[in-house]
Amino acid sequence: MKKSLLCFLLIATFLMTACSNHTTDFADEVVLKIDGQEITKSEYMTHLYTTSMDFISSAGEDAWSMDFEGQTADELVESHTITTLQRLVAAKKYAAENNINLTEQEKEEAKLSAEKFISDISKDNLAKMGIDTEKLTAIMEASYLYSSVYNSISEKSTVDDAEVDRFFNENKTGLMEKFKLLKVNSIVVDNRKTAMEILEKAKNGEDFSKLFDAYDTAKATAGTGENGEMTVYRYVLESQYGLSPNATVGDVEGPFNMGSTYFILKVAEEVAPDASEVKKLAGETYRTNMQALHAQERIDELIANQKVEKVEAVWKTLENFH
């Protein structure tokens, strides 16, 4: 009886210790201070994770061993992470000073984004970040607030008509080329194998309209005419479909994967764009780009004189995501 009781107490003690260790493995201590605002380890690690994933996406896994103008990849990612946090701190201060608040819809979107983020991340990485839905929702709300501040600053930036006119006149030749229209015929199918068969037949000279009648699965697609005819800006076909920059009338290219469908395109005609329409579209793009530039410059001004302090004892314990 005494032995059984002793075993029970030992097991109970072990379980209590195990449970205690499970909840205290991650100490969510302050790791940074930016202008006196405390940044917790979980907040830093979450942004380090997203910055690391962006880095891998653009540079590849092998880039971790590369040198970046005297910086290691880890130093570069760390620097970008801290800059992100600086911008969030600056945005929070700007929002308070200018009465910018999240809407209830934005708060709900932040919560849903947090839930999806957590569901998509491995348990090991979640453990490194030390986050749960509640913590991550607050982090997401800060990012949403930054977007609101950025948009507010951007909207206050004005680009007058004279500046837009000057931009168009100085770049008219290139803009007229960029906004050139192409009339193309298209065939849409739902698998790559069939698309490759069509491409080979079309390149060998088979009638494109007959191939359309035989294979196309989207004859009623909105915005297309007979034989899947579309008139689209060349730059859209190049950037969104992958059309070759040197594709000319008569050329057949593809297959271009768009979601669950595959496109084969035949260039039927080049159409000169209307100058007034190009000026309007280019002006809108220029105005948007300049407003974005002004917003970024203003954010950079806000963080220029911030004081960033590392809590070295905690900083030395941080892990990475590779």
Tab-separated table of C-alpha atoms in Angstrom:
chain	number	residue	atom	x	y	z
A	1	MET	CA	0.000	0.000	0.000
A	2	LYS	CA	2.807	2.394	0.939
A	3	LYS	CA	4.646	1.492	-2.269
A	4	SER	CA	1.535	2.161	-4.380
A	5	LEU	CA	0.987	5.502	-2.659
A	6	LEU	CA	4.641	6.447	-3.211
A	7	CYS	CA	4.402	5.561	-6.908
A	8	PHE	CA	1.253	7.623	-7.229
A	9	LEU	CA	2.928	10.637	-5.611
A	10	LEU	CA	6.003	10.283	-7.834
A	11	ILE	CA	3.879	10.073	-10.985
A	12	ALA	CA	1.781	13.037	-9.879
A	13	THR	CA	4.921	15.049	-9.139
A	14	PHE	CA	6.388	14.134	-12.536
A	15	LEU	CA	3.219	15.141	-14.365
A	16	MET	CA	3.017	18.452	-12.503
A	17	THR	CA	6.666	19.157	-13.322
A	18	ALA	CA	6.144	18.250	-16.974
A	19	CYS	CA	3.077	20.475	-17.226
A	20	SER	CA	4.928	23.291	-15.482
A	21	ASN	CA	7.867	23.013	-17.892
A	22	HIS	CA	5.520	22.982	-20.896
A	23	THR	CA	3.998	26.327	-19.994
A	24	THR	CA	7.244	28.039	-19.012
A	25	ASP	CA	9.571	26.899	-21.803
A	26	PHE	CA	9.013	30.218	-23.596
A	27	ALA	CA	9.746	33.239	-21.437
A	28	ASP	CA	8.113	36.169	-23.223
A	29	GLU	CA	10.625	38.739	-22.014
A	30	VAL	CA	11.337	42.194	-23.393
A	31	VAL	CA	13.958	41.864	-26.122
A	32	LEU	CA	14.002	45.386	-27.586
A	33	LYS	CA	13.040	48.912	-26.667
A	34	ILE	CA	12.205	51.391	-29.435
A	35	ASP	CA	11.810	54.922	-28.126
A	36	GLY	CA	10.980	53.340	-24.798
A	37	GLN	CA	8.270	51.032	-26.178
A	38	GLU	CA	8.939	47.471	-25.112
A	39	ILE	CA	9.045	44.778	-27.796
A	40	THR	CA	8.492	41.280	-26.454
A	41	LYS	CA	10.308	38.207	-27.623
A	42	SER	CA	7.144	36.767	-29.205
A	43	GLU	CA	6.555	39.941	-31.209
A	44	TYR	CA	10.157	40.075	-32.407
A	45	MET	CA	10.275	36.375	-33.280
A	46	THR	CA	7.031	36.579	-35.252
A	47	HIS	CA	8.406	39.373	-37.408
A	48	LEU	CA	11.757	37.599	-37.676
A	49	TYR	CA	9.910	34.558	-39.011
A	50	THR	CA	7.985	36.500	-41.682
A	51	THR	CA	11.132	38.402	-42.708
A	52	SER	CA	13.050	35.115	-42.938
A	53	MET	CA	10.351	33.561	-45.135
A	54	ASP	CA	10.369	36.616	-47.424
A	55	PHE	CA	14.168	36.367	-47.614
A	56	ILE	CA	14.055	32.674	-48.562
A	57	SER	CA	11.324	33.332	-51.121
A	58	SER	CA	13.359	35.996	-52.911
A	59	ALA	CA	16.920	34.710	-52.453
A	60	GLY	CA	16.591	30.954	-51.863
A	61	GLU	CA	17.764	28.720	-49.013
A	62	ASP	CA	21.390	28.861	-50.181
A	63	ALA	CA	21.465	32.616	-49.518
A	64	TRP	CA	21.889	32.017	-45.773
A	65	SER	CA	25.587	31.363	-46.432
A	66	MET	CA	26.088	34.417	-48.665
A	67	ASP	CA	27.631	37.797	-47.904
A	68	PHE	CA	25.561	40.954	-48.405
A	69	GLU	CA	27.932	43.914	-48.628
A	70	GLY	CA	29.724	42.927	-45.456
A	71	GLN	CA	26.633	41.593	-43.687
A	72	THR	CA	25.755	37.969	-43.122
A	73	ALA	CA	22.277	36.876	-44.168
A	74	ASP	CA	21.280	36.625	-40.497
A	75	GLU	CA	22.459	40.194	-39.856
A	76	LEU	CA	20.546	41.428	-42.901
A	77	VAL	CA	17.327	39.691	-41.828
A	78	GLU	CA	17.777	40.955	-38.266
A	79	SER	CA	18.219	44.519	-39.540
A	80	HIS	CA	15.083	44.314	-41.697
A	81	THR	CA	13.110	42.876	-38.781
A	82	ILE	CA	14.125	45.720	-36.478
A	83	THR	CA	13.259	48.274	-39.182
A	84	THR	CA	9.814	46.708	-39.518
A	85	LEU	CA	9.276	47.033	-35.777
A	86	GLN	CA	10.485	50.641	-35.864
A	87	ARG	CA	7.887	51.428	-38.525
A	88	LEU	CA	5.149	49.779	-36.490
A	89	VAL	CA	6.106	51.805	-33.406
A	90	ALA	CA	6.179	55.019	-35.447
A	91	ALA	CA	2.804	54.199	-37.004
A	92	LYS	CA	1.266	53.580	-33.595
A	93	LYS	CA	2.458	56.976	-32.375
A	94	TYR	CA	1.296	58.721	-35.563
A	95	ALA	CA	-2.113	57.028	-35.307
A	96	ALA	CA	-2.564	58.230	-31.727
A	97	GLU	CA	-1.610	61.777	-32.694
A	98	ASN	CA	-3.924	61.824	-35.735
A	99	ASN	CA	-6.901	59.901	-34.347
A	100	ILE	CA	-6.494	56.915	-36.672
A	101	ASN	CA	-8.160	53.772	-35.341
A	102	LEU	CA	-8.941	50.331	-36.657
A	103	THR	CA	-12.521	49.611	-37.661
A	104	GLU	CA	-14.333	46.617	-36.205
A	105	GLN	CA	-14.061	44.964	-39.607
A	106	GLU	CA	-10.284	45.436	-39.646
A	107	LYS	CA	-10.043	43.972	-36.143
A	108	GLU	CA	-12.038	40.940	-37.261
A	109	GLU	CA	-9.823	40.555	-40.335
A	110	ALA	CA	-6.749	40.727	-38.089
A	111	LYS	CA	-8.141	37.953	-35.910
A	112	LEU	CA	-8.951	35.759	-38.920
A	113	SER	CA	-5.464	36.381	-40.337
A	114	ALA	CA	-3.958	35.353	-37.013
A	115	GLU	CA	-5.966	32.144	-36.913
A	116	LYS	CA	-4.953	31.237	-40.466
A	117	PHE	CA	-1.300	32.084	-39.795
A	118	ILE	CA	-1.190	29.788	-36.791
A	119	SER	CA	-2.945	26.949	-38.635
A	120	ASP	CA	-0.324	27.094	-41.413
A	121	ILE	CA	2.810	27.132	-39.223
A	122	SER	CA	4.684	24.097	-37.907
A	123	LYS	CA	4.601	23.394	-34.170
A	124	ASP	CA	8.371	23.869	-33.940
A	125	ASN	CA	8.227	27.356	-35.428
A	126	LEU	CA	5.221	28.274	-33.306
A	127	ALA	CA	7.200	27.227	-30.243
A	128	LYS	CA	10.108	29.450	-31.322
A	129	MET	CA	7.718	32.374	-31.741
A	130	GLY	CA	5.892	31.719	-28.490
A	131	ILE	CA	2.574	32.926	-29.890
A	132	ASP	CA	-1.045	31.970	-29.548
A	133	THR	CA	-4.092	33.423	-31.296
A	134	GLU	CA	-4.496	36.212	-28.757
A	135	LYS	CA	-0.882	37.390	-29.015
A	136	LEU	CA	-0.821	37.092	-32.775
A	137	THR	CA	-4.101	38.991	-33.164
A	138	ALA	CA	-2.506	41.954	-31.383
A	139	ILE	CA	0.533	41.706	-33.672
A	140	MET	CA	-1.738	41.552	-36.739
A	141	GLU	CA	-3.720	44.565	-35.515
A	142	ALA	CA	-0.477	46.552	-35.326
A	143	SER	CA	0.251	45.656	-38.960
A	144	TYR	CA	-3.270	46.663	-40.004
A	145	LEU	CA	-2.823	49.966	-38.162
A	146	TYR	CA	0.431	50.558	-40.028
A	147	SER	CA	-1.431	50.096	-43.330
A	148	SER	CA	-4.073	52.605	-42.231
A	149	VAL	CA	-1.396	55.143	-41.316
A	150	TYR	CA	0.476	54.541	-44.579
A	151	ASN	CA	-2.706	55.030	-46.612
A	152	SER	CA	-3.598	58.159	-44.649
A	153	ILE	CA	-0.204	59.736	-45.332
A	154	SER	CA	-0.373	58.672	-48.980
A	155	GLU	CA	-3.809	60.212	-49.485
A	156	LYS	CA	-2.618	63.529	-48.056
A	157	SER	CA	0.178	63.677	-50.604
A	158	THR	CA	-0.768	65.718	-53.661
A	159	VAL	CA	0.607	65.343	-57.184
A	160	ASP	CA	-0.588	68.199	-59.356
A	161	ASP	CA	-1.663	67.933	-62.993
A	162	ALA	CA	1.347	69.901	-64.218
A	163	GLU	CA	3.703	67.291	-62.736
A	164	VAL	CA	1.717	64.463	-64.342
A	165	ASP	CA	1.751	66.263	-67.716
A	166	ARG	CA	5.514	66.752	-67.473
A	167	PHE	CA	6.000	63.047	-66.687
A	168	PHE	CA	3.905	61.999	-69.688
A	169	ASN	CA	5.575	64.365	-72.155
A	170	GLU	CA	9.065	63.319	-71.052
A	171	ASN	CA	8.250	59.607	-71.330
A	172	LYS	CA	5.635	59.569	-74.096
A	173	THR	CA	7.473	57.266	-76.512
A	174	GLY	CA	8.110	54.588	-73.929
A	175	LEU	CA	4.604	54.872	-72.461
A	176	MET	CA	2.957	54.525	-75.873
A	177	GLU	CA	4.947	51.337	-76.363
A	178	LYS	CA	4.178	50.032	-72.887
A	179	PHE	CA	0.452	50.576	-73.310
A	180	LYS	CA	0.313	49.096	-76.823
A	181	LEU	CA	-2.723	46.897	-77.296
A	182	LEU	CA	-2.597	43.359	-78.643
A	183	LYS	CA	-5.572	41.556	-80.092
A	184	VAL	CA	-5.095	37.874	-79.313
A	185	ASN	CA	-7.055	34.681	-79.823
A	186	SER	CA	-7.077	32.314	-76.886
A	187	ILE	CA	-7.812	28.678	-76.179
A	188	VAL	CA	-8.492	27.691	-72.578
A	189	VAL	CA	-8.195	24.132	-71.268
A	190	ASP	CA	-8.050	22.580	-67.813
A	191	ASN	CA	-4.837	20.538	-68.000
A	192	ARG	CA	-1.270	21.084	-69.157
A	193	LYS	CA	-1.025	17.940	-71.286
A	194	THR	CA	-3.894	19.030	-73.540
A	195	ALA	CA	-2.493	22.568	-73.657
A	196	MET	CA	0.876	21.249	-74.900
A	197	GLU	CA	-0.872	19.218	-77.616
A	198	ILE	CA	-2.739	22.314	-78.808
A	199	LEU	CA	0.414	24.420	-78.741
A	200	GLU	CA	2.275	21.904	-80.912
A	201	LYS	CA	-0.579	21.700	-83.422
A	202	ALA	CA	-0.939	25.491	-83.606
A	203	LYS	CA	2.808	25.966	-84.097
A	204	ASN	CA	2.708	23.384	-86.886
A	205	GLY	CA	0.186	25.512	-88.744
A	206	GLU	CA	-3.199	24.003	-87.857
A	207	ASP	CA	-6.089	26.461	-88.057
A	208	PHE	CA	-6.402	28.186	-84.661
A	209	SER	CA	-10.174	28.675	-84.972
A	210	LYS	CA	-10.669	24.947	-85.585
A	211	LEU	CA	-8.482	24.118	-82.603
A	212	PHE	CA	-10.597	26.543	-80.564
A	213	ASP	CA	-13.808	24.778	-81.609
A	214	ALA	CA	-12.320	21.386	-80.789
A	215	TYR	CA	-10.640	22.095	-77.465
A	216	ASP	CA	-11.694	25.317	-75.755
A	217	THR	CA	-13.490	24.774	-72.448
A	218	ALA	CA	-14.421	28.404	-71.746
A	219	LYS	CA	-16.299	29.539	-74.833
A	220	ALA	CA	-18.644	31.682	-72.737
A	221	THR	CA	-15.933	33.481	-70.754
A	222	ALA	CA	-16.791	37.137	-70.176
A	223	GLY	CA	-14.623	39.589	-72.102
A	224	THR	CA	-13.804	37.277	-74.978
A	225	GLY	CA	-15.211	37.281	-78.474
A	226	GLU	CA	-15.173	34.794	-81.310
A	227	ASN	CA	-12.318	32.270	-81.044
A	228	GLY	CA	-11.574	33.558	-77.547
A	229	GLU	CA	-10.613	36.966	-78.931
A	230	MET	CA	-9.328	39.512	-76.394
A	231	THR	CA	-7.828	42.975	-76.765
A	232	VAL	CA	-5.407	43.525	-73.905
A	233	TYR	CA	-2.543	45.874	-73.061
A	234	ARG	CA	0.713	44.252	-74.022
A	235	TYR	CA	2.286	44.835	-70.608
A	236	VAL	CA	-0.602	42.943	-68.971
A	237	LEU	CA	-0.059	39.937	-71.252
A	238	GLU	CA	3.653	40.029	-70.466
A	239	SER	CA	3.376	40.542	-66.698
A	240	GLN	CA	0.330	38.397	-65.905
A	241	TYR	CA	0.427	35.703	-68.583
A	242	GLY	CA	4.114	35.571	-69.450
A	243	LEU	CA	3.926	36.544	-73.124
A	244	SER	CA	7.375	37.098	-74.647
A	245	PRO	CA	8.417	40.760	-75.024
A	246	ASN	CA	9.268	40.072	-78.670
A	247	ALA	CA	6.040	38.202	-79.537
A	248	THR	CA	4.644	39.522	-82.812
A	249	VAL	CA	1.620	39.027	-85.064
A	250	GLY	CA	1.136	35.354	-85.930
A	251	ASP	CA	3.126	34.022	-82.988
A	252	VAL	CA	1.572	31.317	-80.789
A	253	GLU	CA	2.723	31.044	-77.184
A	254	GLY	CA	1.857	29.152	-74.031
A	255	PRO	CA	0.693	27.319	-72.144
A	256	PHE	CA	0.161	30.018	-69.521
A	257	ASN	CA	-1.138	28.713	-66.198
A	258	MET	CA	-3.808	30.872	-64.556
A	259	GLY	CA	-5.288	29.201	-61.501
A	260	SER	CA	-6.717	25.863	-62.603
A	261	THR	CA	-6.688	26.686	-66.329
A	262	TYR	CA	-4.125	26.857	-69.136
A	263	PHE	CA	-4.123	29.428	-71.951
A	264	ILE	CA	-2.727	29.206	-75.465
A	265	LEU	CA	-2.476	32.639	-77.089
A	266	LYS	CA	-2.072	33.625	-80.734
A	267	VAL	CA	-1.203	37.240	-81.500
A	268	ALA	CA	-3.691	38.388	-84.143
A	269	GLU	CA	-3.087	42.129	-84.384
A	270	GLU	CA	-1.201	45.026	-82.837
A	271	VAL	CA	-3.398	48.011	-82.032
A	272	ALA	CA	-1.945	51.488	-81.510
A	273	PRO	CA	-3.221	52.897	-78.209
A	274	ASP	CA	-5.094	56.178	-77.978
A	275	ALA	CA	-2.722	58.851	-76.678
A	276	SER	CA	-5.309	60.447	-74.400
A	277	GLU	CA	-6.140	57.068	-72.852
A	278	VAL	CA	-2.453	56.284	-72.320
A	279	LYS	CA	-1.948	59.686	-70.709
A	280	LYS	CA	-4.866	59.006	-68.362
A	281	LEU	CA	-3.657	55.524	-67.368
A	282	ALA	CA	-0.011	56.554	-67.053
A	283	GLY	CA	-1.025	59.599	-65.030
A	284	GLU	CA	-3.011	57.483	-62.588
A	285	THR	CA	-0.091	55.079	-62.185
A	286	TYR	CA	2.417	57.910	-61.744
A	287	ARG	CA	0.229	59.686	-59.183
A	288	THR	CA	-0.224	56.457	-57.176
A	289	ASN	CA	3.501	55.671	-57.283
A	290	MET	CA	4.481	59.184	-56.189
A	291	GLN	CA	1.984	59.140	-53.325
A	292	ALA	CA	3.432	55.798	-52.198
A	293	LEU	CA	6.954	57.243	-52.414
A	294	HIS	CA	5.969	60.275	-50.337
A	295	ALA	CA	4.351	58.022	-47.732
A	296	GLN	CA	7.475	55.874	-47.488
A	297	GLU	CA	9.677	58.974	-47.157
A	298	ARG	CA	7.454	60.263	-44.337
A	299	ILE	CA	7.627	56.929	-42.503
A	300	ASP	CA	11.422	56.949	-42.900
A	301	GLU	CA	11.497	60.441	-41.360
A	302	LEU	CA	9.472	59.196	-38.394
A	303	ILE	CA	11.911	56.380	-37.609
A	304	ALA	CA	15.135	58.279	-38.393
A	305	ASN	CA	15.750	59.484	-34.829
A	306	GLN	CA	14.281	56.579	-32.897
A	307	LYS	CA	16.387	55.090	-30.122
A	308	VAL	CA	16.706	51.306	-30.449
A	309	GLU	CA	18.020	49.372	-27.441
A	310	LYS	CA	18.609	45.623	-27.297
A	311	VAL	CA	18.176	43.767	-24.040
A	312	GLU	CA	21.411	41.854	-24.493
A	313	ALA	CA	20.738	39.111	-21.942
A	314	VAL	CA	17.577	38.126	-23.832
A	315	TRP	CA	18.927	38.925	-27.286
A	316	LYS	CA	21.665	36.301	-26.923
A	317	THR	CA	19.057	33.570	-26.400
A	318	LEU	CA	17.161	34.184	-29.662
A	319	GLU	CA	16.921	31.396	-32.223
A	320	ASN	CA	16.607	31.663	-36.014
A	321	PHE	CA	14.419	29.980	-38.633
A	322	HIS	CA	16.933	28.075	-40.723
